[in-house]
Amino acid sequence: ASAPTTAEAAEPPKGSFGEGWVTWFRHSGGVPVVTVSYALLYFTALSPHGVVLLAFLAGQGVSPAMISLFTASGAAAGVVGVTVFEYAITCA
């Protein structure tokens, strides 16, 4: 058997976990950018933060003070983000 070429050596084995990531990364049409953008957006604006989540956390034994602290921190981070964005737009 001949030695694998450089391209063959760089490819992960068929059916491996790495093959999926290589396929995703090489996908045309900007799929990696769109999926990463959506994931980052979910971490900020689309994350679940409502009555259901608060009830779940309270049911799991998280103290009301801790829940309110993190809820207020998230709201403050949103205000800071909007303020920084507005400042960046006006300075550009």
PDB file of C-alpha atoms in Angstrom:
ATOM      1  CA  ALA A   1       0.000   0.000   0.000  1.00  0.00           C
ATOM      2  CA  SER A   2       1.203   3.474  -0.778  1.00  0.00           C
ATOM      3  CA  ALA A   3       1.677   6.170   1.838  1.00  0.00           C
ATOM      4  CA  PRO A   4      -1.240   8.605   2.164  1.00  0.00           C
ATOM      5  CA  THR A   5      -0.920  11.967   0.442  1.00  0.00           C
ATOM      6  CA  THR A   6      -0.826  15.170   2.456  1.00  0.00           C
ATOM      7  CA  ALA A   7      -4.531  15.818   1.793  1.00  0.00           C
ATOM      8  CA  GLU A   8      -5.469  12.304   2.871  1.00  0.00           C
ATOM      9  CA  ALA A   9      -3.357  12.567   6.021  1.00  0.00           C
ATOM     10  CA  ALA A  10      -5.099  15.843   6.977  1.00  0.00           C
ATOM     11  CA  GLU A  11      -8.584  14.304   6.719  1.00  0.00           C
ATOM     12  CA  PRO A  12     -10.038  12.703   9.843  1.00  0.00           C
ATOM     13  CA  PRO A  13     -11.204   9.089   9.531  1.00  0.00           C
ATOM     14  CA  LYS A  14     -14.658   8.560   8.009  1.00  0.00           C
ATOM     15  CA  GLY A  15     -17.435   8.605  10.554  1.00  0.00           C
ATOM     16  CA  SER A  16     -15.286  10.212  13.251  1.00  0.00           C
ATOM     17  CA  PHE A  17     -16.245  13.172  15.398  1.00  0.00           C
ATOM     18  CA  GLY A  18     -13.634  15.313  13.647  1.00  0.00           C
ATOM     19  CA  GLU A  19     -15.095  14.581  10.216  1.00  0.00           C
ATOM     20  CA  GLY A  20     -18.311  16.370  11.187  1.00  0.00           C
ATOM     21  CA  TRP A  21     -16.434  19.483  12.300  1.00  0.00           C
ATOM     22  CA  VAL A  22     -14.348  19.516   9.121  1.00  0.00           C
ATOM     23  CA  THR A  23     -17.502  19.217   7.012  1.00  0.00           C
ATOM     24  CA  TRP A  24     -19.200  22.012   8.976  1.00  0.00           C
ATOM     25  CA  PHE A  25     -16.193  24.311   8.735  1.00  0.00           C
ATOM     26  CA  ARG A  26     -15.801  23.798   4.980  1.00  0.00           C
ATOM     27  CA  HIS A  27     -19.502  24.280   4.214  1.00  0.00           C
ATOM     28  CA  SER A  28     -20.155  26.979   1.658  1.00  0.00           C
ATOM     29  CA  GLY A  29     -22.592  29.817   2.043  1.00  0.00           C
ATOM     30  CA  GLY A  30     -21.324  31.094   5.387  1.00  0.00           C
ATOM     31  CA  VAL A  31     -22.934  28.355   7.476  1.00  0.00           C
ATOM     32  CA  PRO A  32     -20.188  28.446  10.148  1.00  0.00           C
ATOM     33  CA  VAL A  33     -20.561  32.216  10.544  1.00  0.00           C
ATOM     34  CA  VAL A  34     -24.341  32.021  10.774  1.00  0.00           C
ATOM     35  CA  THR A  35     -24.352  29.197  13.309  1.00  0.00           C
ATOM     36  CA  VAL A  36     -21.737  30.831  15.535  1.00  0.00           C
ATOM     37  CA  SER A  37     -23.581  34.157  15.313  1.00  0.00           C
ATOM     38  CA  TYR A  38     -26.840  32.503  16.332  1.00  0.00           C
ATOM     39  CA  ALA A  39     -25.167  30.747  19.244  1.00  0.00           C
ATOM     40  CA  LEU A  40     -23.663  34.016  20.496  1.00  0.00           C
ATOM     41  CA  LEU A  41     -26.995  35.796  20.090  1.00  0.00           C
ATOM     42  CA  TYR A  42     -28.693  33.050  22.077  1.00  0.00           C
ATOM     43  CA  PHE A  43     -26.252  33.613  24.941  1.00  0.00           C
ATOM     44  CA  THR A  44     -27.301  37.272  25.095  1.00  0.00           C
ATOM     45  CA  ALA A  45     -30.735  38.296  23.830  1.00  0.00           C
ATOM     46  CA  LEU A  46     -32.505  34.998  23.228  1.00  0.00           C
ATOM     47  CA  SER A  47     -31.547  33.170  26.410  1.00  0.00           C
ATOM     48  CA  PRO A  48     -34.417  31.924  28.548  1.00  0.00           C
ATOM     49  CA  HIS A  49     -34.991  34.461  31.282  1.00  0.00           C
ATOM     50  CA  GLY A  50     -38.534  34.483  32.462  1.00  0.00           C
ATOM     51  CA  VAL A  51     -40.967  33.191  34.994  1.00  0.00           C
ATOM     52  CA  VAL A  52     -40.389  29.559  34.032  1.00  0.00           C
ATOM     53  CA  LEU A  53     -36.628  29.790  34.530  1.00  0.00           C
ATOM     54  CA  LEU A  54     -37.016  31.652  37.827  1.00  0.00           C
ATOM     55  CA  ALA A  55     -39.506  29.046  39.071  1.00  0.00           C
ATOM     56  CA  PHE A  56     -37.143  26.243  38.045  1.00  0.00           C
ATOM     57  CA  LEU A  57     -34.203  27.847  39.875  1.00  0.00           C
ATOM     58  CA  ALA A  58     -36.297  28.439  42.987  1.00  0.00           C
ATOM     59  CA  GLY A  59     -37.460  24.826  42.839  1.00  0.00           C
ATOM     60  CA  GLN A  60     -33.829  23.682  42.662  1.00  0.00           C
ATOM     61  CA  GLY A  61     -33.094  25.519  45.906  1.00  0.00           C
ATOM     62  CA  VAL A  62     -31.307  28.613  44.586  1.00  0.00           C
ATOM     63  CA  SER A  63     -31.836  31.461  47.027  1.00  0.00           C
ATOM     64  CA  PRO A  64     -34.031  34.386  45.947  1.00  0.00           C
ATOM     65  CA  ALA A  65     -31.155  36.772  46.673  1.00  0.00           C
ATOM     66  CA  MET A  66     -28.866  34.897  44.264  1.00  0.00           C
ATOM     67  CA  ILE A  67     -31.558  34.770  41.573  1.00  0.00           C
ATOM     68  CA  SER A  68     -32.176  38.508  41.874  1.00  0.00           C
ATOM     69  CA  LEU A  69     -28.450  39.265  41.844  1.00  0.00           C
ATOM     70  CA  PHE A  70     -27.884  37.405  38.583  1.00  0.00           C
ATOM     71  CA  THR A  71     -31.069  38.798  37.024  1.00  0.00           C
ATOM     72  CA  ALA A  72     -29.980  42.346  37.869  1.00  0.00           C
ATOM     73  CA  SER A  73     -26.456  41.648  36.590  1.00  0.00           C
ATOM     74  CA  GLY A  74     -27.866  40.436  33.276  1.00  0.00           C
ATOM     75  CA  ALA A  75     -30.039  43.542  32.948  1.00  0.00           C
ATOM     76  CA  ALA A  76     -27.093  45.792  33.776  1.00  0.00           C
ATOM     77  CA  ALA A  77     -24.945  44.024  31.177  1.00  0.00           C
ATOM     78  CA  GLY A  78     -27.663  44.694  28.601  1.00  0.00           C
ATOM     79  CA  VAL A  79     -27.760  48.388  29.462  1.00  0.00           C
ATOM     80  CA  VAL A  80     -23.962  48.642  29.291  1.00  0.00           C
ATOM     81  CA  GLY A  81     -23.947  46.856  25.934  1.00  0.00           C
ATOM     82  CA  VAL A  82     -26.502  49.232  24.437  1.00  0.00           C
ATOM     83  CA  THR A  83     -24.670  52.259  25.839  1.00  0.00           C
ATOM     84  CA  VAL A  84     -21.308  51.127  24.500  1.00  0.00           C
ATOM     85  CA  PHE A  85     -22.868  50.363  21.115  1.00  0.00           C
ATOM     86  CA  GLU A  86     -24.429  53.827  20.900  1.00  0.00           C
ATOM     87  CA  TYR A  87     -21.128  55.420  21.876  1.00  0.00           C
ATOM     88  CA  ALA A  88     -19.250  53.359  19.297  1.00  0.00           C
ATOM     89  CA  ILE A  89     -21.704  54.348  16.553  1.00  0.00           C
ATOM     90  CA  THR A  90     -21.486  58.071  17.324  1.00  0.00           C
ATOM     91  CA  CYS A  91     -17.670  58.014  17.480  1.00  0.00           C
ATOM     92  CA  ALA A  92     -17.248  56.095  14.218  1.00  0.00           C
TER      93      ALA A  92
END
